Short mmCIF file of C-alpha atoms in Angstrom, two decimals:
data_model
loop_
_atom_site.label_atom_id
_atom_site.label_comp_id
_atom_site.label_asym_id
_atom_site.label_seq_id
_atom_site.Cartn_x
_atom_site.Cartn_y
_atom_site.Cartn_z
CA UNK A 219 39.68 0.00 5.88
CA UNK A 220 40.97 -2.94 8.72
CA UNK A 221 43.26 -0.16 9.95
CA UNK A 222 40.68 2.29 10.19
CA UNK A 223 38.19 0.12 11.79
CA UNK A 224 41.03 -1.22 14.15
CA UNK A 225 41.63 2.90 15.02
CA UNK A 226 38.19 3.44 15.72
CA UNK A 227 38.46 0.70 18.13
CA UNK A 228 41.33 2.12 19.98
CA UNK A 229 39.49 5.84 20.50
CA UNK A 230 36.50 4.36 22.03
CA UNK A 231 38.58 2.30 24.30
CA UNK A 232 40.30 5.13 25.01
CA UNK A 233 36.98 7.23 26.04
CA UNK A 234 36.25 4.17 28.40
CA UNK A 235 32.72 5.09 28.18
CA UNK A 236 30.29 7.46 25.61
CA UNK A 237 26.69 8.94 24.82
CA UNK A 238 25.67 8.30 21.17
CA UNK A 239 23.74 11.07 19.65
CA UNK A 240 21.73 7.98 17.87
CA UNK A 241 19.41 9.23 14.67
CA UNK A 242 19.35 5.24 13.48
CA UNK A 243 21.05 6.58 10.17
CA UNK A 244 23.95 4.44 8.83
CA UNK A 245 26.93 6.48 10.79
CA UNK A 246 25.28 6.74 14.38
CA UNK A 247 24.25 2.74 14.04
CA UNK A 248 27.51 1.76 12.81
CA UNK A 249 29.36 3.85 15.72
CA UNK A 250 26.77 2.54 18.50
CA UNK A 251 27.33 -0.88 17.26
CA UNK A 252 30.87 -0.68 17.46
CA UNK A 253 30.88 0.99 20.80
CA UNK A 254 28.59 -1.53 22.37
CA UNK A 255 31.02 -4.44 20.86
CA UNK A 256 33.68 -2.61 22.58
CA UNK A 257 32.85 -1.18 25.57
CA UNK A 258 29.93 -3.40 26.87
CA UNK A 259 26.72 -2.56 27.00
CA UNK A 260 26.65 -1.04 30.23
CA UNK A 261 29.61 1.70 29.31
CA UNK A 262 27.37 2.66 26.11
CA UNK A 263 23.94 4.88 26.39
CA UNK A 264 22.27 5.77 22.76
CA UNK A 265 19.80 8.97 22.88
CA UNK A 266 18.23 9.79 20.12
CA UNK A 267 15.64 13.46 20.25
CA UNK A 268 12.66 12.99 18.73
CA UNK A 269 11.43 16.66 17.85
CA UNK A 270 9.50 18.12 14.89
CA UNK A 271 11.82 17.52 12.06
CA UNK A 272 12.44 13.81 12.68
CA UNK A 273 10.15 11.57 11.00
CA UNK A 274 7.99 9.65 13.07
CA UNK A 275 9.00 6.70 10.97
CA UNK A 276 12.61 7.21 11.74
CA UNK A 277 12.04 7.15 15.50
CA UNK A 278 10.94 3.84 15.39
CA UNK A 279 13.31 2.38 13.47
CA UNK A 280 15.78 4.02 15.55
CA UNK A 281 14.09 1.86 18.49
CA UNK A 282 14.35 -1.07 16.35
CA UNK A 283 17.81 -0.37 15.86
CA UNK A 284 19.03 -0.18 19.17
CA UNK A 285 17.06 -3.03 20.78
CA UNK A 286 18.99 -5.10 17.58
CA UNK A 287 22.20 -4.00 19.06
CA UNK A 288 21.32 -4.38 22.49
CA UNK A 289 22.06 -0.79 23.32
CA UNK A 290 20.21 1.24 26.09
CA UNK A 291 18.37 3.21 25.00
CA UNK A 292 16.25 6.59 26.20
CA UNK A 293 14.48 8.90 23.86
CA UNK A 294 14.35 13.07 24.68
CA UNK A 295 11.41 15.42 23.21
CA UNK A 296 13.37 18.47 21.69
CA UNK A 297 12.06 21.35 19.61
CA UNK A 298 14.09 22.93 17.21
CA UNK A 299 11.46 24.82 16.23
CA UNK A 300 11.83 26.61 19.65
CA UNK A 301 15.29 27.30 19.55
CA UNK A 302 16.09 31.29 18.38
CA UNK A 303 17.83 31.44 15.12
CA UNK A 304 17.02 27.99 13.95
CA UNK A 305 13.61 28.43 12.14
CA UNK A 306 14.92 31.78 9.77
CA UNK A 307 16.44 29.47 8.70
CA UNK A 308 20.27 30.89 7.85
CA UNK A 309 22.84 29.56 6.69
CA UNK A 310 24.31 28.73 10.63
CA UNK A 311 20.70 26.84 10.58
CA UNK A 312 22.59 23.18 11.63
CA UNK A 313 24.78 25.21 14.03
CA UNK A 314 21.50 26.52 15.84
CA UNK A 315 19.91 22.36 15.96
CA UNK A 316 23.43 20.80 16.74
CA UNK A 317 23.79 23.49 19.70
CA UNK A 318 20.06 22.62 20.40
CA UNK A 319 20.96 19.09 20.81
CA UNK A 320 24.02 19.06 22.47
CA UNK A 321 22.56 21.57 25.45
CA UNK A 322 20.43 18.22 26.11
CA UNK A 323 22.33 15.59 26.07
CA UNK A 324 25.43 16.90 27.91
CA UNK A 325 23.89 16.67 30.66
CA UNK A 326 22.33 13.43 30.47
CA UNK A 327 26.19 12.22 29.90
CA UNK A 328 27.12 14.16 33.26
CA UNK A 329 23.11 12.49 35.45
CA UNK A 330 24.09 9.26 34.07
CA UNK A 331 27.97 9.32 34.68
CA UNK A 332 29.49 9.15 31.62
CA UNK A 333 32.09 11.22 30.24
CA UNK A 334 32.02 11.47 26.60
CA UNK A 335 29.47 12.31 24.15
CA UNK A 336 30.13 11.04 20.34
CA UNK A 337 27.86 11.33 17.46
CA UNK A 338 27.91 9.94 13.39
CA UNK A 339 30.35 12.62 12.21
CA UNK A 340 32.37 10.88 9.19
CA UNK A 341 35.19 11.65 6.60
CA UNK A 342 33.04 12.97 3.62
CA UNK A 343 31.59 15.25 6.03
CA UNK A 344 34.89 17.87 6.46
CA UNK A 345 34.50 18.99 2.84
CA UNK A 346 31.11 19.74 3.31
CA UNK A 347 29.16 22.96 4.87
CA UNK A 348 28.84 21.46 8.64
CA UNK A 349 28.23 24.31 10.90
CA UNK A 350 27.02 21.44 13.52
CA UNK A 351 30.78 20.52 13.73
CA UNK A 352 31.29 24.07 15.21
CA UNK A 353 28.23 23.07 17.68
CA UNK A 354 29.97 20.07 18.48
CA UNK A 355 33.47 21.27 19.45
CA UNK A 356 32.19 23.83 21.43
CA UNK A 357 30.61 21.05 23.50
CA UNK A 358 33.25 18.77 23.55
CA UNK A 359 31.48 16.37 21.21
CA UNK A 360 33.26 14.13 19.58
CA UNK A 361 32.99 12.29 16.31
CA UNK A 362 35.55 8.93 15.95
CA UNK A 363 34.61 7.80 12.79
CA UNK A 364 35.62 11.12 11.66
CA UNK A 365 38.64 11.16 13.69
CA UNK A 366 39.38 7.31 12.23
CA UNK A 367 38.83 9.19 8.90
CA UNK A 368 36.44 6.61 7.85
CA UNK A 369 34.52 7.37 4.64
CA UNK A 370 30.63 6.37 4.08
CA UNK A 371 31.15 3.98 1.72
CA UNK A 372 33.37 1.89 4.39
CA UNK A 373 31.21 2.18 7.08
CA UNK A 374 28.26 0.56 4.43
CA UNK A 375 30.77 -1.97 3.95
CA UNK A 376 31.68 -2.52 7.57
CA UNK A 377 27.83 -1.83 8.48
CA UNK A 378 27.43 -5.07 5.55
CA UNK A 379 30.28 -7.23 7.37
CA UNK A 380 28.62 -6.69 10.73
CA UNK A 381 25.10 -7.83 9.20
CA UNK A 382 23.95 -4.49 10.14
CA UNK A 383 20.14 -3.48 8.04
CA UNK A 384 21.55 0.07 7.83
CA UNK A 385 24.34 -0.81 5.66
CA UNK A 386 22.28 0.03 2.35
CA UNK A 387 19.88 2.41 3.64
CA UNK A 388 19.01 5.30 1.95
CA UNK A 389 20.83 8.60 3.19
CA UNK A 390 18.80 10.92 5.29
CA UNK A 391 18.67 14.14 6.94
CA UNK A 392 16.22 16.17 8.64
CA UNK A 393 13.29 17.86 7.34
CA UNK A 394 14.42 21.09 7.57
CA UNK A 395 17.38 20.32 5.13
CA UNK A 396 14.65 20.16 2.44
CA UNK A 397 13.29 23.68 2.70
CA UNK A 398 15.05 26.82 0.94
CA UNK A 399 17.73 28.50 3.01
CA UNK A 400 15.79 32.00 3.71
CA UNK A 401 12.57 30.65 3.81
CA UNK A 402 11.22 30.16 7.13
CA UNK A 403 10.99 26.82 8.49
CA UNK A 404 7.48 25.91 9.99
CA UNK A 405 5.43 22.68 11.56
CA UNK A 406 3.55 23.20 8.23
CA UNK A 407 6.03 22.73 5.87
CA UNK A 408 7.83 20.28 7.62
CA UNK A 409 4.63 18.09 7.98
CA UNK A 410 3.62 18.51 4.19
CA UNK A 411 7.79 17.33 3.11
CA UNK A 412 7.07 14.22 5.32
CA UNK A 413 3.69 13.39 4.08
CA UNK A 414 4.81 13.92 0.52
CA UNK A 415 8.31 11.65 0.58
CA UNK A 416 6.39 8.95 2.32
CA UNK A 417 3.69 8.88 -0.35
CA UNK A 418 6.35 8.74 -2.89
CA UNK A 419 8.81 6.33 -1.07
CA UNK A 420 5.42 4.10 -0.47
CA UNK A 421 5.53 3.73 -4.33
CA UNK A 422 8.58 1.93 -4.41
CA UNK A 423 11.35 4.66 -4.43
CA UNK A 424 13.96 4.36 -1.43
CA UNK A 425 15.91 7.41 -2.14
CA UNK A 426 13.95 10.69 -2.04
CA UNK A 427 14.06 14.18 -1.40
CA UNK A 428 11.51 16.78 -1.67
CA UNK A 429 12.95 19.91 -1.71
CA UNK A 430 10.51 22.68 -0.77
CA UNK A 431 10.67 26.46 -2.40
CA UNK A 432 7.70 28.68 -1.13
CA UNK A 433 5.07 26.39 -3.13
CA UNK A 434 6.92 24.78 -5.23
CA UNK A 435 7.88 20.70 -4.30
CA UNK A 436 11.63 20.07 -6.45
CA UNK A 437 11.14 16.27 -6.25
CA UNK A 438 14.76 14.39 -6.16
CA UNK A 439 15.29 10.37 -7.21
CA UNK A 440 17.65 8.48 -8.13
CA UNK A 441 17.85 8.62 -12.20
CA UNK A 442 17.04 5.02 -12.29
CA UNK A 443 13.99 6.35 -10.55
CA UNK A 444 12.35 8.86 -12.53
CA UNK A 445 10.54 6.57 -14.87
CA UNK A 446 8.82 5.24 -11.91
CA UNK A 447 7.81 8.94 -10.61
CA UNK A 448 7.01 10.15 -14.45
CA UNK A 449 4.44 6.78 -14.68
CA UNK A 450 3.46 8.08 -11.48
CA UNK A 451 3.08 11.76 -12.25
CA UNK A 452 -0.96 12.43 -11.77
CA UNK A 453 -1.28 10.45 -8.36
CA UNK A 454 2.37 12.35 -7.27
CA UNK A 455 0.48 16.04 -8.31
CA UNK A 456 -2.68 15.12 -6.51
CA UNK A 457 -1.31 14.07 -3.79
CA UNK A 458 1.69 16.90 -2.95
CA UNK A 459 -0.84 19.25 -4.11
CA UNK A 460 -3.51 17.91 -1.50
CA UNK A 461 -0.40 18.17 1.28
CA UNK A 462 -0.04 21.54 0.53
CA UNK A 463 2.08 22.08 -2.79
CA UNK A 464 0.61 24.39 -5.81
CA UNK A 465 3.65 23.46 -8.15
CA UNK A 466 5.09 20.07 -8.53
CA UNK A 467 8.49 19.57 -10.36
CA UNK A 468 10.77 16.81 -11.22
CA UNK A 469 14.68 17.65 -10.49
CA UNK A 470 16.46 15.75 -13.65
CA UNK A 471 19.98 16.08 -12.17
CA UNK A 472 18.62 13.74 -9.91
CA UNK A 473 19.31 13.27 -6.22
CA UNK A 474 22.24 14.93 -4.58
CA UNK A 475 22.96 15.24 -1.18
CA UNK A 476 23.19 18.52 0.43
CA UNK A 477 21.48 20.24 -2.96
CA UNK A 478 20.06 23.44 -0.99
CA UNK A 479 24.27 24.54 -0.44
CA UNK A 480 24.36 25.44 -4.06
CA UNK A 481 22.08 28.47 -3.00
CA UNK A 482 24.52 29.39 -0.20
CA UNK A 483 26.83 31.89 -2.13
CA UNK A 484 23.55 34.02 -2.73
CA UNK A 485 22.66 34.59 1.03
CA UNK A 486 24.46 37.41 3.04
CA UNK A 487 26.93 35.98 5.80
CA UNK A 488 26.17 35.86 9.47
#
């Protein structure tokens, strides 16, 4: 893990100076620390797009974040909602929001005279389906934890070492990720997933998903978790039924990361 860590080092003193696509998830906050450390401040610029499927929550922790690390910081208003392809909602969906994202911060990098844009790609992700690594090597985006092959459970442990608050927070991804591939994505459904895992995260539950299938809410916790959400169960089915659910389930496999990729092999391929 030193060597890695040590690697990562040498790429961004090798880029001289970077744009970090900042979401204040573990990855980004790890790489913008690290950047900050060693570039200086005034070589790093963190931009983080606050659009429709970023939780309003999220933003300003991101804020938080980056004021912690003494990064600058500037915040864009995207819409993936606007962008064609994105909202049916297609298997190449994360190609259509990484594309999205990149078209507006490239040239920020090239206003603001910088010459590299980086962004929280990591190890685990290559075995993954990432069609926003496509997006990003068509832009020349690069991802150095990735390329220092460091895994998520190192940067947590580096993120730890560095006294980071990221370095046990919950995985996350955007909104969309929770509805159906197929089904389209809309400011309705997105605002009914956000509204529902924040009622159930305010209940004590840090890891959440709430996986959306026409009207039906697949709630996903932790095992250790379910108790809590079963002694929970009538305020939960008020509640996601108020935000717009009609069926409310609980997922016993539990929560698993990228879940909605088992239905991939059933879609036709762009």
């Amino acid at each position: 893990m030193k060597e890695k860590y040590e690697r990562l080092k040498e790429i961004l003193t090798e880029m001289e100076n970077v744009v970090v696509a900042f979401s204040g998830g573990v990855d980004s906050t790890f790489l913008l620390k690290v950047a900050v450390d060693v570039l200086g401040k005034e070589n790093v610029l963190a931009v983080t797009a606050d659009s429709e499927t970023y939780p309003s929550s999220e933003l300003e922790e991101a804020k938080e974040l980056a004021e912690l690390i003494g990064a600058t910081h500037l915040i864009i208003e995207t819409s993936e909602l606007s962008i064609p392809g994105y909202t049916e909602n297609d298997r190449n969906r994360c190609y259509f929001c990484k594309n999205g994202l990149f078209e507006e911060i490239v040239p920020i990098m090239h206003q603001e005279g910088f010459n590299n844009v980086v962004y929280g790609l990591i190890a685990d992700d290559m075995s993954e389906h990432r069609p926003g690594v496509r997006a990003a090597k068509e832009h020349g985006v690069r991802g150095p934890l990735q390329e220092a092959n460091l895994f998520k459970e190192e940067i947590r442990e580096l993120s730890k070492q560095f006294n980071l608050p990221t370095w046990e927070k919950p995985s996350f991804a955007c909104l969309s990720s929770r509805i159906a591939y197929g089904e389209k994505i809309t400011q309705e459904k997105l605002t009914k997933v956000e509204k529902s895992e924040a009622y159930i995260k305010a209940l004590g539950i840090r890891q959440v998903r709430v996986r959306t299938h026409h009207d039906i809410a697949r709630i996903e916790v932790e095992p250790k978790d379910m108790e809590l959400v079963l002694s929970n169960h009538h305020s939960i089915l008020e509640n996601l039924q108020r935000f717009g659910y009609k069926y409310v389930t609980l997922d016993l496999q539990g929560y698993v990361s990228g879940s909605m990729n088992k239905a991939l092999t059933a879609l036709t391929k762009i």
